[in-house]
PDB file of C-alpha atoms in Angstrom:
ATOM      1  CA  MET A   1     -25.704 -19.783 -28.178  1.00 90.00           C
ATOM      2  CA  LEU A   2     -27.939 -20.072 -31.180  1.00 98.00           C
ATOM      3  CA  GLU A   3     -28.460 -23.370 -32.835  1.00 98.00           C
ATOM      4  CA  LEU A   4     -28.990 -23.475 -36.878  1.00 98.00           C
ATOM      5  CA  LEU A   5     -30.072 -27.313 -38.020  1.00 98.00           C
ATOM      6  CA  THR A   6     -29.263 -26.487 -41.741  1.00 98.00           C
ATOM      7  CA  SER A   7     -28.404 -27.751 -44.865  1.00 97.00           C
ATOM      8  CA  GLU A   8     -26.676 -26.308 -47.930  1.00 96.00           C
ATOM      9  CA  THR A   9     -29.672 -24.563 -49.623  1.00 96.00           C
ATOM     10  CA  PRO A  10     -30.500 -20.425 -50.802  1.00 97.00           C
ATOM     11  CA  ASN A  11     -32.561 -20.890 -47.472  1.00 98.00           C
ATOM     12  CA  GLY A  12     -29.826 -22.066 -45.237  1.00 98.00           C
ATOM     13  CA  TRP A  13     -27.211 -20.317 -46.711  1.00 98.00           C
ATOM     14  CA  LYS A  14     -29.762 -16.590 -45.763  1.00 98.00           C
ATOM     15  CA  VAL A  15     -29.485 -18.001 -42.158  1.00 98.00           C
ATOM     16  CA  SER A  16     -26.064 -18.479 -41.986  1.00 98.00           C
ATOM     17  CA  ILE A  17     -25.053 -15.199 -43.956  1.00 98.00           C
ATOM     18  CA  LEU A  18     -27.235 -12.850 -41.150  1.00 98.00           C
ATOM     19  CA  LEU A  19     -25.130 -15.353 -38.175  1.00 98.00           C
ATOM     20  CA  GLU A  20     -22.308 -14.863 -40.082  1.00 98.00           C
ATOM     21  CA  GLU A  21     -23.086 -10.453 -40.529  1.00 98.00           C
ATOM     22  CA  LEU A  22     -23.813 -10.210 -37.097  1.00 98.00           C
ATOM     23  CA  GLY A  23     -21.136 -12.036 -35.455  1.00 98.00           C
ATOM     24  CA  VAL A  24     -22.317 -13.687 -33.056  1.00 97.00           C
ATOM     25  CA  PRO A  25     -20.931 -17.149 -31.329  1.00 97.00           C
ATOM     26  CA  TYR A  26     -23.471 -19.869 -32.827  1.00 98.00           C
ATOM     27  CA  THR A  27     -23.142 -23.881 -33.174  1.00 97.00           C
ATOM     28  CA  VAL A  28     -24.517 -25.751 -36.525  1.00 98.00           C
ATOM     29  CA  THR A  29     -25.515 -29.632 -37.316  1.00 97.00           C
ATOM     30  CA  PRO A  30     -25.443 -30.148 -40.520  1.00 97.00           C
ATOM     31  CA  ILE A  31     -28.745 -31.945 -41.718  1.00 97.00           C
ATOM     32  CA  ALA A  32     -28.769 -34.044 -44.622  1.00 96.00           C
ATOM     33  CA  LEU A  33     -31.479 -33.666 -46.031  1.00 94.00           C
ATOM     34  CA  THR A  34     -30.992 -36.947 -48.509  1.00 93.00           C
ATOM     35  CA  ASP A  35     -31.447 -39.106 -45.433  1.00 95.00           C
ATOM     36  CA  ARG A  36     -34.832 -37.041 -44.692  1.00 96.00           C
ATOM     37  CA  VAL A  37     -33.553 -36.411 -41.418  1.00 96.00           C
ATOM     38  CA  GLN A  38     -35.725 -33.729 -41.720  1.00 97.00           C
ATOM     39  CA  LYS A  39     -38.502 -35.628 -41.596  1.00 97.00           C
ATOM     40  CA  GLN A  40     -37.289 -37.431 -37.913  1.00 97.00           C
ATOM     41  CA  ASP A  41     -39.820 -37.335 -35.106  1.00 98.00           C
ATOM     42  CA  TRP A  42     -37.471 -34.896 -33.383  1.00 98.00           C
ATOM     43  CA  TYR A  43     -36.235 -32.599 -35.832  1.00 98.00           C
ATOM     44  CA  ILE A  44     -40.629 -32.014 -36.434  1.00 98.00           C
ATOM     45  CA  ALA A  45     -40.667 -31.417 -33.307  1.00 98.00           C
ATOM     46  CA  LEU A  46     -38.699 -27.833 -33.789  1.00 98.00           C
ATOM     47  CA  ASN A  47     -40.118 -27.283 -37.102  1.00 98.00           C
ATOM     48  CA  PRO A  48     -43.556 -28.713 -38.172  1.00 98.00           C
ATOM     49  CA  ASN A  49     -42.648 -28.234 -41.507  1.00 98.00           C
ATOM     50  CA  GLY A  50     -39.548 -30.530 -41.735  1.00 98.00           C
ATOM     51  CA  ARG A  51     -38.168 -28.306 -43.922  1.00 97.00           C
ATOM     52  CA  ILE A  52     -34.512 -25.667 -43.205  1.00 98.00           C
ATOM     53  CA  PRO A  53     -33.737 -24.216 -41.752  1.00 98.00           C
ATOM     54  CA  THR A  54     -34.986 -24.252 -37.731  1.00 98.00           C
ATOM     55  CA  LEU A  55     -33.391 -21.970 -35.616  1.00 98.00           C
ATOM     56  CA  VAL A  56     -32.922 -22.706 -31.658  1.00 98.00           C
ATOM     57  CA  ASP A  57     -32.052 -19.783 -28.909  1.00 98.00           C
ATOM     58  CA  HIS A  58     -31.431 -22.381 -26.405  1.00 98.00           C
ATOM     59  CA  GLU A  59     -30.380 -18.439 -24.534  1.00 96.00           C
ATOM     60  CA  ALA A  60     -34.098 -17.637 -24.909  1.00 98.00           C
ATOM     61  CA  GLY A  61     -35.713 -20.962 -22.692  1.00 97.00           C
ATOM     62  CA  ASP A  62     -34.579 -23.005 -26.187  1.00 98.00           C
ATOM     63  CA  PHE A  63     -37.373 -21.202 -28.416  1.00 98.00           C
ATOM     64  CA  ALA A  64     -37.151 -22.403 -31.904  1.00 98.00           C
ATOM     65  CA  VAL A  65     -37.826 -20.610 -34.995  1.00 98.00           C
ATOM     66  CA  PHE A  66     -38.169 -21.975 -38.623  1.00 98.00           C
ATOM     67  CA  GLU A  67     -39.225 -20.407 -42.118  1.00 98.00           C
ATOM     68  CA  SER A  68     -36.329 -18.429 -43.062  1.00 98.00           C
ATOM     69  CA  GLY A  69     -37.690 -15.082 -43.734  1.00 98.00           C
ATOM     70  CA  ALA A  70     -39.401 -15.977 -39.907  1.00 98.00           C
ATOM     71  CA  ILE A  71     -36.347 -16.695 -38.532  1.00 98.00           C
ATOM     72  CA  LEU A  72     -33.900 -13.009 -40.228  1.00 98.00           C
ATOM     73  CA  LEU A  73     -36.557 -10.957 -38.774  1.00 98.00           C
ATOM     74  CA  TYR A  74     -35.917 -12.565 -35.036  1.00 98.00           C
ATOM     75  CA  LEU A  75     -32.192 -12.338 -35.196  1.00 98.00           C
ATOM     76  CA  ALA A  76     -32.976  -9.418 -36.956  1.00 98.00           C
ATOM     77  CA  GLU A  77     -34.399  -7.753 -34.126  1.00 98.00           C
ATOM     78  CA  LYS A  78     -33.101  -9.738 -31.572  1.00 98.00           C
ATOM     79  CA  TYR A  79     -29.323  -8.137 -31.929  1.00 98.00           C
ATOM     80  CA  ASP A  80     -31.394  -4.541 -33.931  1.00 98.00           C
ATOM     81  CA  ARG A  81     -29.367  -4.423 -36.497  1.00 98.00           C
ATOM     82  CA  PHE A  82     -29.649  -5.024 -40.857  1.00 98.00           C
ATOM     83  CA  ILE A  83     -33.360  -3.962 -39.909  1.00 98.00           C
ATOM     84  CA  PRO A  84     -34.739  -0.395 -40.025  1.00 97.00           C
ATOM     85  CA  ALA A  85     -35.373   1.076 -37.300  1.00 97.00           C
ATOM     86  CA  ASP A  86     -37.627   4.011 -38.824  1.00 97.00           C
ATOM     87  CA  ALA A  87     -41.321   2.224 -39.284  1.00 98.00           C
ATOM     88  CA  GLN A  88     -42.152   3.003 -42.710  1.00 98.00           C
ATOM     89  CA  ALA A  89     -38.367   1.923 -43.768  1.00 98.00           C
ATOM     90  CA  ARG A  90     -38.419  -1.702 -41.543  1.00 98.00           C
ATOM     91  CA  SER A  91     -41.906  -1.659 -43.613  1.00 98.00           C
ATOM     92  CA  GLN A  92     -40.321  -2.047 -46.845  1.00 98.00           C
ATOM     93  CA  VAL A  93     -37.399  -4.067 -45.816  1.00 98.00           C
ATOM     94  CA  ILE A  94     -40.104  -6.013 -44.622  1.00 98.00           C
ATOM     95  CA  GLN A  95     -42.802  -6.130 -47.460  1.00 98.00           C
ATOM     96  CA  TRP A  96     -39.124  -7.304 -49.531  1.00 98.00           C
ATOM     97  CA  VAL A  97     -38.241 -10.250 -47.125  1.00 98.00           C
ATOM     98  CA  MET A  98     -41.745 -11.389 -48.156  1.00 98.00           C
ATOM     99  CA  TRP A  99     -41.802 -11.106 -51.408  1.00 98.00           C
ATOM    100  CA  GLN A 100     -38.566 -13.518 -51.631  1.00 98.00           C
ATOM    101  CA  MET A 101     -40.142 -15.484 -49.176  1.00 98.00           C
ATOM    102  CA  SER A 102     -43.808 -16.867 -51.029  1.00 97.00           C
ATOM    103  CA  GLY A 103     -41.781 -15.285 -54.906  1.00 97.00           C
ATOM    104  CA  LEU A 104     -38.020 -15.410 -55.966  1.00 98.00           C
ATOM    105  CA  GLY A 105     -37.389 -17.969 -53.671  1.00 97.00           C
ATOM    106  CA  PRO A 106     -40.766 -21.139 -54.857  1.00 96.00           C
ATOM    107  CA  MET A 107     -39.715 -19.754 -58.693  1.00 97.00           C
ATOM    108  CA  MET A 108     -36.629 -20.429 -58.834  1.00 96.00           C
ATOM    109  CA  GLY A 109     -36.352 -23.080 -56.590  1.00 95.00           C
ATOM    110  CA  GLN A 110     -39.381 -24.774 -59.516  1.00 95.00           C
ATOM    111  CA  ALA A 111     -37.172 -23.643 -62.393  1.00 95.00           C
ATOM    112  CA  THR A 112     -34.696 -25.900 -59.898  1.00 93.00           C
ATOM    113  CA  VAL A 113     -36.339 -28.614 -60.057  1.00 92.00           C
ATOM    114  CA  PHE A 114     -37.347 -28.592 -63.702  1.00 94.00           C
ATOM    115  CA  ASN A 115     -34.730 -27.794 -65.013  1.00 90.00           C
ATOM    116  CA  ARG A 116     -32.059 -29.723 -63.078  1.00 88.00           C
ATOM    117  CA  TYR A 117     -34.136 -32.602 -60.867  1.00 85.00           C
ATOM    118  CA  PHE A 118     -37.566 -34.135 -62.711  1.00 88.00           C
ATOM    119  CA  GLU A 119     -35.943 -36.887 -65.178  1.00 84.00           C
ATOM    120  CA  GLU A 120     -38.581 -36.266 -68.127  1.00 88.00           C
ATOM    121  CA  LYS A 121     -38.518 -32.706 -68.997  1.00 89.00           C
ATOM    122  CA  LEU A 122     -41.738 -30.441 -69.673  1.00 93.00           C
ATOM    123  CA  PRO A 123     -40.740 -28.251 -71.907  1.00 92.00           C
ATOM    124  CA  SER A 124     -44.337 -26.240 -71.030  1.00 94.00           C
ATOM    125  CA  VAL A 125     -43.733 -25.961 -67.293  1.00 94.00           C
ATOM    126  CA  ILE A 126     -39.347 -25.360 -67.074  1.00 93.00           C
ATOM    127  CA  ASP A 127     -40.866 -22.258 -69.618  1.00 93.00           C
ATOM    128  CA  ARG A 128     -43.451 -21.090 -66.775  1.00 96.00           C
ATOM    129  CA  TYR A 129     -41.044 -21.665 -63.776  1.00 95.00           C
ATOM    130  CA  THR A 130     -38.376 -20.201 -66.000  1.00 96.00           C
ATOM    131  CA  ARG A 131     -39.580 -17.101 -67.297  1.00 96.00           C
ATOM    132  CA  GLU A 132     -41.757 -16.134 -63.990  1.00 97.00           C
ATOM    133  CA  SER A 133     -37.671 -16.287 -62.373  1.00 97.00           C
ATOM    134  CA  GLN A 134     -36.955 -14.096 -64.879  1.00 96.00           C
ATOM    135  CA  ARG A 135     -39.454 -11.267 -64.024  1.00 97.00           C
ATOM    136  CA  LEU A 136     -38.998 -11.887 -60.839  1.00 98.00           C
ATOM    137  CA  LEU A 137     -35.512 -10.621 -61.277  1.00 98.00           C
ATOM    138  CA  GLY A 138     -36.107  -8.418 -62.876  1.00 97.00           C
ATOM    139  CA  VAL A 139     -38.485  -6.453 -60.183  1.00 98.00           C
ATOM    140  CA  LEU A 140     -34.677  -6.644 -58.301  1.00 98.00           C
ATOM    141  CA  ASP A 141     -33.249  -5.101 -61.041  1.00 98.00           C
ATOM    142  CA  ALA A 142     -35.892  -1.764 -61.704  1.00 98.00           C
ATOM    143  CA  GLN A 143     -35.503  -1.462 -57.982  1.00 98.00           C
ATOM    144  CA  LEU A 144     -31.772  -1.714 -57.999  1.00 98.00           C
ATOM    145  CA  ALA A 145     -31.675   0.977 -61.178  1.00 97.00           C
ATOM    146  CA  THR A 146     -31.018   3.923 -57.734  1.00 95.00           C
ATOM    147  CA  CYS A 147     -29.835   3.282 -55.282  1.00 96.00           C
ATOM    148  CA  ASP A 148     -26.837  -0.455 -53.857  1.00 97.00           C
ATOM    149  CA  TYR A 149     -29.538  -1.806 -52.414  1.00 98.00           C
ATOM    150  CA  LEU A 150     -33.020  -2.846 -51.981  1.00 98.00           C
ATOM    151  CA  VAL A 151     -34.136  -0.203 -49.138  1.00 98.00           C
ATOM    152  CA  GLY A 152     -31.791   1.861 -47.807  1.00 93.00           C
ATOM    153  CA  ASP A 153     -28.631   0.451 -45.668  1.00 97.00           C
ATOM    154  CA  TYR A 154     -27.864  -3.011 -46.228  1.00 98.00           C
ATOM    155  CA  SER A 155     -30.143  -4.882 -44.958  1.00 98.00           C
ATOM    156  CA  ILE A 156     -32.174  -8.400 -44.266  1.00 98.00           C
ATOM    157  CA  ALA A 157     -34.372  -7.666 -47.118  1.00 98.00           C
ATOM    158  CA  ASP A 158     -30.863  -8.006 -49.657  1.00 98.00           C
ATOM    159  CA  ILE A 159     -29.280 -11.028 -47.362  1.00 98.00           C
ATOM    160  CA  ALA A 160     -33.122 -12.704 -48.392  1.00 98.00           C
ATOM    161  CA  CYS A 161     -32.949 -12.156 -51.774  1.00 98.00           C
ATOM    162  CA  PHE A 162     -28.796 -13.084 -52.126  1.00 98.00           C
ATOM    163  CA  PRO A 163     -28.555 -16.822 -52.171  1.00 98.00           C
ATOM    164  CA  TRP A 164     -31.374 -17.102 -54.570  1.00 97.00           C
ATOM    165  CA  VAL A 165     -29.678 -14.913 -57.023  1.00 97.00           C
ATOM    166  CA  ARG A 166     -26.622 -16.408 -56.952  1.00 97.00           C
ATOM    167  CA  GLY A 167     -27.926 -20.475 -58.009  1.00 95.00           C
ATOM    168  CA  HIS A 168     -29.047 -18.322 -60.956  1.00 96.00           C
ATOM    169  CA  ASP A 169     -27.234 -21.122 -62.896  1.00 93.00           C
ATOM    170  CA  TRP A 170     -27.985 -24.126 -60.888  1.00 92.00           C
ATOM    171  CA  ALA A 171     -31.158 -23.346 -61.835  1.00 92.00           C
ATOM    172  CA  GLY A 172     -30.888 -22.762 -65.322  1.00 93.00           C
ATOM    173  CA  VAL A 173     -32.215 -18.848 -65.510  1.00 95.00           C
ATOM    174  CA  GLU A 174     -30.009 -16.133 -66.947  1.00 93.00           C
ATOM    175  CA  ILE A 175     -29.848 -13.136 -65.199  1.00 92.00           C
ATOM    176  CA  ASP A 176     -27.389 -11.130 -68.013  1.00 92.00           C
ATOM    177  CA  GLY A 177     -30.403  -8.495 -68.946  1.00 94.00           C
ATOM    178  CA  PHE A 178     -29.983  -7.463 -65.390  1.00 98.00           C
ATOM    179  CA  PRO A 179     -26.707  -5.198 -64.933  1.00 98.00           C
ATOM    180  CA  HIS A 180     -27.987  -2.965 -61.424  1.00 98.00           C
ATOM    181  CA  LEU A 181     -28.807  -6.929 -60.103  1.00 98.00           C
ATOM    182  CA  LEU A 182     -25.523  -7.817 -61.490  1.00 98.00           C
ATOM    183  CA  ARG A 183     -23.981  -4.647 -59.470  1.00 98.00           C
ATOM    184  CA  TRP A 184     -25.755  -5.588 -55.953  1.00 98.00           C
ATOM    185  CA  HIS A 185     -24.784  -9.715 -56.560  1.00 98.00           C
ATOM    186  CA  ASP A 186     -21.620  -8.496 -56.875  1.00 98.00           C
ATOM    187  CA  ARG A 187     -21.093  -5.802 -53.931  1.00 98.00           C
ATOM    188  CA  ILE A 188     -22.479  -7.851 -51.988  1.00 98.00           C
ATOM    189  CA  ALA A 189     -20.502 -11.849 -53.123  1.00 98.00           C
ATOM    190  CA  GLU A 190     -17.979  -9.347 -51.259  1.00 98.00           C
ATOM    191  CA  ARG A 191     -18.216  -9.195 -47.987  1.00 98.00           C
ATOM    192  CA  PRO A 192     -15.940 -11.160 -45.501  1.00 98.00           C
ATOM    193  CA  ALA A 193     -19.076 -12.264 -44.521  1.00 98.00           C
ATOM    194  CA  VAL A 194     -21.079 -13.357 -46.662  1.00 98.00           C
ATOM    195  CA  GLN A 195     -18.253 -15.751 -48.311  1.00 98.00           C
ATOM    196  CA  ARG A 196     -18.200 -17.293 -44.809  1.00 98.00           C
ATOM    197  CA  GLY A 197     -22.060 -17.400 -45.138  1.00 98.00           C
ATOM    198  CA  LEU A 198     -22.285 -19.760 -47.919  1.00 98.00           C
ATOM    199  CA  LEU A 199     -19.568 -22.670 -46.243  1.00 97.00           C
ATOM    200  CA  VAL A 200     -22.469 -23.063 -43.494  1.00 97.00           C
ATOM    201  CA  PRO A 201     -22.342 -26.012 -43.067  1.00 95.00           C
ATOM    202  CA  GLU A 202     -18.954 -27.165 -43.603  1.00 75.00           C
ATOM    203  CA  PRO A 203     -18.261 -29.167 -45.882  1.00 54.00           C
ATOM    204  CA  PRO A 204     -17.399 -32.133 -45.205  1.00 47.00           C
ATOM    205  CA  SER A 205     -14.113 -33.931 -45.344  1.00 47.00           C
ATOM    206  CA  ALA A 206     -13.124 -36.944 -48.018  1.00 45.00           C
ATOM    207  CA  GLN A 207     -12.568 -39.146 -44.596  1.00 45.00           C
ATOM    208  CA  ASP A 208     -16.442 -38.490 -43.790  1.00 46.00           C
ATOM    209  CA  MET A 209     -17.821 -39.053 -47.348  1.00 42.00           C
ATOM    210  CA  ALA A 210     -15.919 -42.105 -47.556  1.00 44.00           C
ATOM    211  CA  GLU A 211     -16.868 -43.427 -44.650  1.00 43.00           C
ATOM    212  CA  LYS A 212     -21.224 -42.998 -45.140  1.00 39.00           C
ATOM    213  CA  THR A 213     -19.897 -44.588 -49.128  1.00 37.00           C
ATOM    214  CA  ILE A 214     -18.163 -47.492 -47.475  1.00 35.00           C
ATOM    215  CA  LEU A 215     -21.604 -47.493 -45.193  1.00 35.00           C
ATOM    216  CA  GLN A 216     -24.395 -47.690 -47.487  1.00 35.00           C
ATOM    217  CA  GLY A 217     -23.105 -50.396 -49.989  1.00 39.00           C
ATOM    218  CA  LYS A 218     -21.750 -47.972 -52.435  1.00 34.00           C
ATOM    219  CA  THR A 219     -18.157 -49.055 -54.861  1.00 29.00           C
ATOM    220  CA  ILE A 220     -15.565 -45.569 -54.275  1.00 27.00           C
ATOM    221  CA  ILE A 221     -14.120 -44.143 -57.408  1.00 27.00           C
ATOM    222  CA  ALA A 222     -11.795 -42.451 -56.923  1.00 24.00           C
TER     223      ALA A 222
END
């Protein structure tokens, strides 16, 4: 059995989408980032970086995999799906996964932080990360100008990039000028497995939220 320790972030959704696409059984352990569960000793023992997601393959001696791109590669190779057999095509898929990990994810993440969460608004910083995010989205758009997916058939390259593109509004980055990217986004968003993966971990019930609020000593306003 596979166990996914995750939260509601693009990096977490990359893995849950792939697991849903694979159709393999897995369990989910939600990690409350605001409670800093990811920094607790038991979690650090699985993931030295203290971030989500983490995959534990209990069928392989409780083997733990951290870093979302590494998890995508582990699962694709374990089940021999969503990654080409041809060496050059396989390399191209891995190149796009690495590109997302080193470029698109970090830049979109910083755009999100400074556009939405950072208390002090720093126009030059916001402009830097927004422009770089748009440049990277333009790279995707150019790649998709003559093909339906990033490398041949639908693969972990597409799965790696999709949640970050999907979150462009939250990051404050416009994509209206990228027609090929929009077409690709809409095609992937229609996949049932993608829709299921975006619901992982399952949103807490109203009762769960009420109990947590009471425990935190806050007033609930209906």
